């Protein structure tokens, strides 16, 4: 595979860089859990700290990172004192599918992690899990059926 | 959301644990790149080290982790000296969708990372990217349309 045949650090490997970026963004346990918490509708520092059982200092750092990465937006919701809430940006919301795909993988391959929370898809009114499909034919993507090609 | 309302470390939060597991598995830049390399068909230590431009010591550690996590299987392919190759397990192959979903996110939200490798879906003969859909109705999953429910 062409992208597999060059040093990752050459700077000419967008997917390697994309992978590294995604890994950096989602790789930290707390970062992923904070984003998940935002998907659950939590917006405020105190609620996140309590729900996640995370040290406030760590939460402060991770929230700063997520804002810098354009995944969360910080909004003032109270003045004197100034209090902020954290909202998912469109880029942050776009992480949802990837996160659900990772969750499903963990549910299937690490069932020992315990009982699962059911995800209910309201439009079709069925319990669901993430399936990753081809944008064109909507069939599930299988590594044996996908070829990576360098741009023309 | 119920799962968002408990400390992560209580041990009673399967999805928190699932998230943490997924984050741990994929969070390391090199771990993701090694798995990607395996999807490209690379099996041998020397090929991985060269293709990824990774220090052999780091590669050794990450491969050991991936085998311990059940994502890669280590197989002897040459004796005296003993040489091993690394094959994706079924659990490892199941990471493909989640990885493609992360890659697509990075492509869309970090286009500055450079030119993209096109992914060609051979069965439908179209260039493609990952779309994460509902296992039941095959519509794209939107965080505003999915409800997390505790098991009955």
Tab-separated table of C-alpha atoms in Angstrom:
chain	number	residue	atom	x	y	z
A	1	UNK	CA	0.000	0.000	0.000
A	2	UNK	CA	1.457	3.347	-0.981
A	3	UNK	CA	0.653	5.102	2.271
A	4	UNK	CA	2.123	2.196	4.151
A	5	UNK	CA	5.447	2.431	2.402
A	6	UNK	CA	6.828	5.728	3.661
A	7	UNK	CA	8.049	6.971	7.015
A	8	UNK	CA	5.194	8.351	9.043
A	9	UNK	CA	7.116	11.478	9.877
A	10	UNK	CA	7.883	12.390	6.283
A	11	UNK	CA	4.982	14.850	6.318
A	12	UNK	CA	3.771	13.362	3.033
A	13	UNK	CA	1.483	10.871	4.698
A	14	UNK	CA	-1.803	12.618	5.218
A	15	UNK	CA	-3.511	9.534	6.535
A	16	UNK	CA	-0.692	8.807	8.887
A	17	UNK	CA	-1.062	12.389	10.050
A	18	UNK	CA	-4.818	12.000	10.125
A	19	UNK	CA	-4.431	8.871	12.182
A	20	UNK	CA	-2.012	10.588	14.505
A	21	UNK	CA	-4.397	13.511	14.847
A	22	UNK	CA	-7.347	11.269	15.579
A	23	UNK	CA	-5.237	9.292	18.020
A	24	UNK	CA	-4.153	12.478	19.721
A	25	UNK	CA	-7.718	13.784	19.887
A	26	UNK	CA	-9.384	10.629	21.097
A	27	UNK	CA	-6.467	8.787	22.555
A	28	UNK	CA	-6.644	10.251	25.975
A	29	UNK	CA	-9.080	8.343	28.166
A	30	UNK	CA	-10.444	11.531	29.684
A	31	UNK	CA	-10.741	13.342	26.390
A	32	UNK	CA	-12.999	10.603	25.028
A	33	UNK	CA	-15.054	10.462	28.207
A	34	UNK	CA	-15.502	14.244	28.223
A	35	UNK	CA	-16.688	14.204	24.606
A	36	UNK	CA	-19.056	11.352	25.452
A	37	UNK	CA	-20.351	13.370	28.410
A	38	UNK	CA	-21.015	16.285	26.049
A	39	UNK	CA	-23.004	13.951	23.797
A	40	UNK	CA	-25.064	13.161	26.890
A	41	UNK	CA	-25.881	16.839	27.160
A	42	UNK	CA	-23.575	17.839	30.015
A	43	UNK	CA	-22.245	21.356	29.464
A	44	UNK	CA	-20.999	22.676	32.773
A	45	UNK	CA	-17.631	22.187	34.414
A	46	UNK	CA	-19.069	21.177	37.785
A	47	UNK	CA	-21.431	18.629	36.239
A	48	UNK	CA	-18.625	17.124	34.168
A	49	UNK	CA	-16.305	16.937	37.163
A	50	UNK	CA	-18.977	15.198	39.229
A	51	UNK	CA	-20.278	12.872	36.502
A	52	UNK	CA	-16.826	11.792	35.394
A	53	UNK	CA	-15.139	11.683	38.773
A	54	UNK	CA	-12.235	13.556	37.182
A	55	UNK	CA	-9.816	15.828	39.028
A	56	UNK	CA	-10.766	19.448	38.350
A	57	UNK	CA	-7.212	20.264	37.301
A	58	UNK	CA	-7.220	17.458	34.734
A	59	UNK	CA	-10.670	18.476	33.482
A	60	UNK	CA	-9.499	22.066	33.054
A	61	UNK	CA	-6.570	20.955	30.912
A	62	UNK	CA	-8.582	18.553	28.784
A	63	UNK	CA	-11.351	21.100	28.181
A	64	UNK	CA	-8.744	23.625	27.098
A	65	UNK	CA	-7.311	21.055	24.680
A	66	UNK	CA	-10.760	20.201	23.291
A	67	UNK	CA	-11.527	23.888	22.717
A	68	UNK	CA	-8.132	24.372	21.046
A	69	UNK	CA	-8.860	21.361	18.823
A	70	UNK	CA	-12.168	22.899	17.750
A	71	UNK	CA	-14.199	20.061	19.252
A	72	UNK	CA	-15.783	22.101	22.052
A	73	UNK	CA	-16.820	25.747	22.204
A	74	UNK	CA	-16.613	27.656	25.484
A	75	UNK	CA	-19.575	29.921	26.226
A	76	UNK	CA	-20.150	32.382	29.061
A	77	UNK	CA	-23.449	31.599	30.762
A	78	UNK	CA	-23.086	33.552	34.018
A	79	UNK	CA	-21.234	36.717	34.967
A	80	UNK	CA	-19.823	37.896	38.298
A	81	UNK	CA	-18.442	35.382	38.688
A	82	UNK	CA	-17.894	34.364	35.048
A	83	UNK	CA	-19.040	30.805	34.484
A	84	UNK	CA	-18.665	28.977	31.199
A	85	UNK	CA	-20.345	26.039	29.560
A	86	UNK	CA	-18.874	23.790	26.901
A	87	UNK	CA	-20.799	22.960	23.741
A	88	UNK	CA	-19.884	20.508	20.996
A	89	UNK	CA	-18.936	22.277	17.773
A	90	UNK	CA	-20.061	20.779	14.434
A	91	UNK	CA	-16.639	19.099	14.268
A	92	UNK	CA	-17.236	17.711	17.741
A	93	UNK	CA	-20.660	16.410	16.810
A	94	UNK	CA	-19.102	14.727	13.797
A	95	UNK	CA	-17.062	12.557	16.166
A	96	UNK	CA	-20.231	10.789	17.256
A	97	UNK	CA	-20.136	8.034	14.651
A	98	UNK	CA	-16.494	7.212	15.259
A	99	UNK	CA	-17.080	7.103	19.002
A	100	UNK	CA	-20.107	4.819	18.622
A	101	UNK	CA	-18.080	2.554	16.349
A	102	UNK	CA	-15.360	2.316	19.003
A	103	UNK	CA	-17.963	1.676	21.692
A	104	UNK	CA	-19.528	-1.119	19.689
A	105	UNK	CA	-16.125	-2.668	19.160
A	106	UNK	CA	-15.457	-2.531	22.893
A	107	UNK	CA	-18.910	-3.970	23.662
A	108	UNK	CA	-18.363	-6.896	21.296
A	109	UNK	CA	-14.737	-7.658	22.087
A	110	UNK	CA	-14.642	-6.708	25.760
A	111	UNK	CA	-18.006	-7.970	27.047
A	112	UNK	CA	-16.309	-8.549	30.404
A	113	UNK	CA	-16.574	-4.793	30.850
A	114	UNK	CA	-20.095	-5.439	32.071
A	115	UNK	CA	-23.680	-4.653	31.216
A	116	UNK	CA	-24.157	-2.434	28.215
A	117	UNK	CA	-26.154	0.711	27.923
A	118	UNK	CA	-28.685	0.254	25.135
A	119	UNK	CA	-28.644	2.855	22.398
A	120	UNK	CA	-32.119	3.515	21.064
A	121	UNK	CA	-32.459	5.053	17.612
A	122	UNK	CA	-35.551	7.202	17.923
A	123	UNK	CA	-36.329	7.743	14.207
A	124	UNK	CA	-36.700	3.991	13.580
A	125	UNK	CA	-37.626	3.187	17.209
A	126	UNK	CA	-35.177	0.277	17.506
A	127	UNK	CA	-32.225	-0.438	19.752
A	128	UNK	CA	-29.126	-0.036	17.668
A	129	UNK	CA	-25.371	-0.073	17.425
A	130	UNK	CA	-22.986	1.549	14.983
A	131	UNK	CA	-22.320	-0.071	11.613
A	132	UNK	CA	-19.664	1.462	9.367
A	133	UNK	CA	-20.701	1.377	5.731
A	134	UNK	CA	-19.602	2.559	2.309
A	135	UNK	CA	-20.780	6.106	1.588
A	136	UNK	CA	-21.821	4.975	-1.883
A	137	UNK	CA	-23.444	1.533	-1.653
A	138	UNK	CA	-24.138	1.464	2.101
A	139	UNK	CA	-22.644	-2.014	2.461
A	140	UNK	CA	-20.476	-2.653	5.517
A	141	UNK	CA	-16.817	-1.863	4.823
A	142	UNK	CA	-14.532	-4.901	4.874
A	143	UNK	CA	-10.745	-4.373	4.814
A	144	UNK	CA	-10.438	-7.092	2.180
A	145	UNK	CA	-12.695	-5.119	-0.156
A	146	UNK	CA	-11.232	-1.620	0.171
A	147	UNK	CA	-8.190	-0.466	-1.789
A	148	UNK	CA	-6.214	2.625	-0.806
A	149	UNK	CA	-5.113	4.682	-3.817
A	150	UNK	CA	-2.868	7.698	-4.092
A	151	UNK	CA	-4.614	10.766	-5.501
A	152	UNK	CA	-4.228	11.134	-9.249
B	1	UNK	CA	-28.136	10.395	30.738
B	2	UNK	CA	-27.778	7.563	33.228
B	3	UNK	CA	-24.269	6.556	32.246
B	4	UNK	CA	-23.179	10.151	32.418
B	5	UNK	CA	-24.251	10.518	36.008
B	6	UNK	CA	-21.815	8.276	37.836
B	7	UNK	CA	-18.099	8.425	38.534
B	8	UNK	CA	-16.148	6.796	35.732
B	9	UNK	CA	-14.013	4.820	38.125
B	10	UNK	CA	-16.915	3.228	39.984
B	11	UNK	CA	-16.491	0.104	37.869
B	12	UNK	CA	-20.217	0.164	37.186
B	13	UNK	CA	-19.926	2.147	34.004
B	14	UNK	CA	-19.456	-0.336	31.192
B	15	UNK	CA	-19.437	2.312	28.518
B	16	UNK	CA	-17.011	4.422	30.426
B	17	UNK	CA	-14.850	1.317	30.644
B	18	UNK	CA	-15.487	0.558	27.008
B	19	UNK	CA	-14.486	4.084	26.095
B	20	UNK	CA	-11.408	3.861	28.261
B	21	UNK	CA	-10.512	0.528	26.677
B	22	UNK	CA	-10.982	1.855	23.167
B	23	UNK	CA	-9.032	4.968	24.072
B	24	UNK	CA	-6.256	2.864	25.511
B	25	UNK	CA	-6.191	0.592	22.463
B	26	UNK	CA	-6.315	3.247	19.800
B	27	UNK	CA	-5.110	6.224	21.702
B	28	UNK	CA	-1.464	5.704	21.133
B	29	UNK	CA	-0.360	7.208	17.833
B	30	UNK	CA	1.861	4.251	17.034
B	31	UNK	CA	-0.709	1.657	18.004
B	32	UNK	CA	-3.156	3.079	15.479
B	33	UNK	CA	-0.539	3.351	12.779
B	34	UNK	CA	0.602	-0.226	13.368
B	35	UNK	CA	-2.975	-1.502	13.094
B	36	UNK	CA	-3.429	0.554	9.925
B	37	UNK	CA	-0.221	-0.948	8.557
B	38	UNK	CA	-1.608	-4.419	9.258
B	39	UNK	CA	-4.737	-3.503	7.305
B	40	UNK	CA	-2.400	-2.659	4.448
B	41	UNK	CA	-1.107	-6.217	4.600
B	42	UNK	CA	2.222	-5.666	6.343
B	43	UNK	CA	3.011	-8.581	8.661
B	44	UNK	CA	6.710	-8.525	9.403
B	45	UNK	CA	8.581	-6.580	12.029
B	46	UNK	CA	11.217	-5.263	9.630
B	47	UNK	CA	8.621	-4.103	7.099
B	48	UNK	CA	6.623	-2.356	9.801
B	49	UNK	CA	9.710	-0.667	11.220
B	50	UNK	CA	10.704	0.582	7.764
B	51	UNK	CA	7.225	1.585	6.577
B	52	UNK	CA	6.348	3.413	9.770
B	53	UNK	CA	9.737	4.914	10.526
B	54	UNK	CA	9.269	3.731	14.100
B	55	UNK	CA	12.070	2.922	16.549
B	56	UNK	CA	12.425	-0.871	16.787
B	57	UNK	CA	12.226	-0.723	20.564
B	58	UNK	CA	8.930	1.169	20.416
B	59	UNK	CA	7.572	-1.187	17.758
B	60	UNK	CA	8.465	-4.190	19.912
B	61	UNK	CA	6.540	-2.778	22.862
B	62	UNK	CA	3.489	-1.790	20.839
B	63	UNK	CA	3.326	-5.160	19.078
B	64	UNK	CA	3.483	-6.894	22.450
B	65	UNK	CA	0.610	-4.699	23.670
B	66	UNK	CA	-1.459	-5.390	20.553
B	67	UNK	CA	-0.963	-9.153	20.950
B	68	UNK	CA	-1.875	-8.910	24.648
B	69	UNK	CA	-5.005	-6.970	23.685
B	70	UNK	CA	-6.043	-9.704	21.247
B	71	UNK	CA	-5.797	-7.394	18.230
B	72	UNK	CA	-2.779	-9.053	16.640
B	73	UNK	CA	-1.660	-12.675	16.601
B	74	UNK	CA	2.059	-13.526	16.553
B	75	UNK	CA	3.009	-16.361	14.205
B	76	UNK	CA	6.345	-18.076	13.678
B	77	UNK	CA	7.212	-18.024	9.973
B	78	UNK	CA	10.932	-18.873	10.084
B	79	UNK	CA	13.063	-20.928	12.444
B	80	UNK	CA	16.767	-20.740	13.330
B	81	UNK	CA	16.570	-17.869	13.850
B	82	UNK	CA	12.916	-17.676	14.915
B	83	UNK	CA	11.143	-14.944	13.008
B	84	UNK	CA	7.530	-13.956	13.638
B	85	UNK	CA	4.840	-12.224	11.676
B	86	UNK	CA	1.853	-10.362	13.075
B	87	UNK	CA	-1.654	-11.037	11.778
B	88	UNK	CA	-4.858	-9.192	12.634
B	89	UNK	CA	-7.181	-11.326	14.741
B	90	UNK	CA	-10.948	-11.163	14.064
B	91	UNK	CA	-11.128	-8.568	16.861
B	92	UNK	CA	-8.384	-6.613	15.126
B	93	UNK	CA	-10.171	-6.767	11.777
B	94	UNK	CA	-13.293	-5.488	13.510
B	95	UNK	CA	-11.462	-2.256	14.292
B	96	UNK	CA	-11.453	-1.368	10.604
B	97	UNK	CA	-14.736	0.514	10.590
B	98	UNK	CA	-13.901	2.576	13.656
B	99	UNK	CA	-10.508	3.454	12.201
B	100	UNK	CA	-12.026	4.487	8.862
B	101	UNK	CA	-14.576	6.604	10.713
B	102	UNK	CA	-11.775	8.367	12.586
B	103	UNK	CA	-9.822	8.836	9.360
B	104	UNK	CA	-12.812	10.378	7.637
B	105	UNK	CA	-13.319	12.723	10.551
B	106	UNK	CA	-9.668	13.785	10.355
B	107	UNK	CA	-9.906	14.220	6.565
B	108	UNK	CA	-12.984	16.431	6.879
B	109	UNK	CA	-11.955	18.476	9.894
B	110	UNK	CA	-8.198	18.598	9.372
B	111	UNK	CA	-7.876	19.007	5.600
B	112	UNK	CA	-4.666	20.938	6.244
B	113	UNK	CA	-3.103	17.543	6.846
B	114	UNK	CA	-2.652	17.332	3.099
B	115	UNK	CA	-3.717	15.262	0.132
B	116	UNK	CA	-5.898	12.297	0.947
B	117	UNK	CA	-5.465	8.707	-0.024
B	118	UNK	CA	-8.587	7.626	-1.868
B	119	UNK	CA	-10.321	4.549	-0.526
B	120	UNK	CA	-11.865	2.504	-3.315
B	121	UNK	CA	-14.679	0.104	-2.430
B	122	UNK	CA	-14.157	-2.738	-4.850
B	123	UNK	CA	-17.590	-4.421	-4.595
B	124	UNK	CA	-19.415	-1.273	-5.757
B	125	UNK	CA	-16.392	0.100	-7.660
B	126	UNK	CA	-16.655	3.599	-6.182
B	127	UNK	CA	-14.347	5.762	-4.122
B	128	UNK	CA	-15.727	5.837	-0.636
B	129	UNK	CA	-15.432	6.983	2.931
B	130	UNK	CA	-16.867	5.632	6.160
B	131	UNK	CA	-20.445	6.452	7.151
B	132	UNK	CA	-21.682	5.311	10.553
B	133	UNK	CA	-25.275	4.124	10.405
B	134	UNK	CA	-27.946	2.499	12.530
B	135	UNK	CA	-27.673	-1.298	12.493
B	136	UNK	CA	-31.442	-1.476	12.027
B	137	UNK	CA	-32.543	1.215	9.566
B	138	UNK	CA	-29.151	2.046	8.034
B	139	UNK	CA	-29.690	5.771	8.456
B	140	UNK	CA	-26.708	7.825	9.618
B	141	UNK	CA	-26.578	8.070	13.426
B	142	UNK	CA	-27.147	11.581	14.796
B	143	UNK	CA	-26.493	12.270	18.490
B	144	UNK	CA	-29.796	14.171	18.698
B	145	UNK	CA	-31.685	11.057	17.602
B	146	UNK	CA	-30.071	8.403	19.802
B	147	UNK	CA	-31.105	7.795	23.404
B	148	UNK	CA	-28.906	5.847	25.832
B	149	UNK	CA	-30.929	3.524	28.082
B	150	UNK	CA	-29.884	1.411	31.038
B	151	UNK	CA	-30.501	-2.310	30.514
B	152	UNK	CA	-33.829	-3.487	31.884
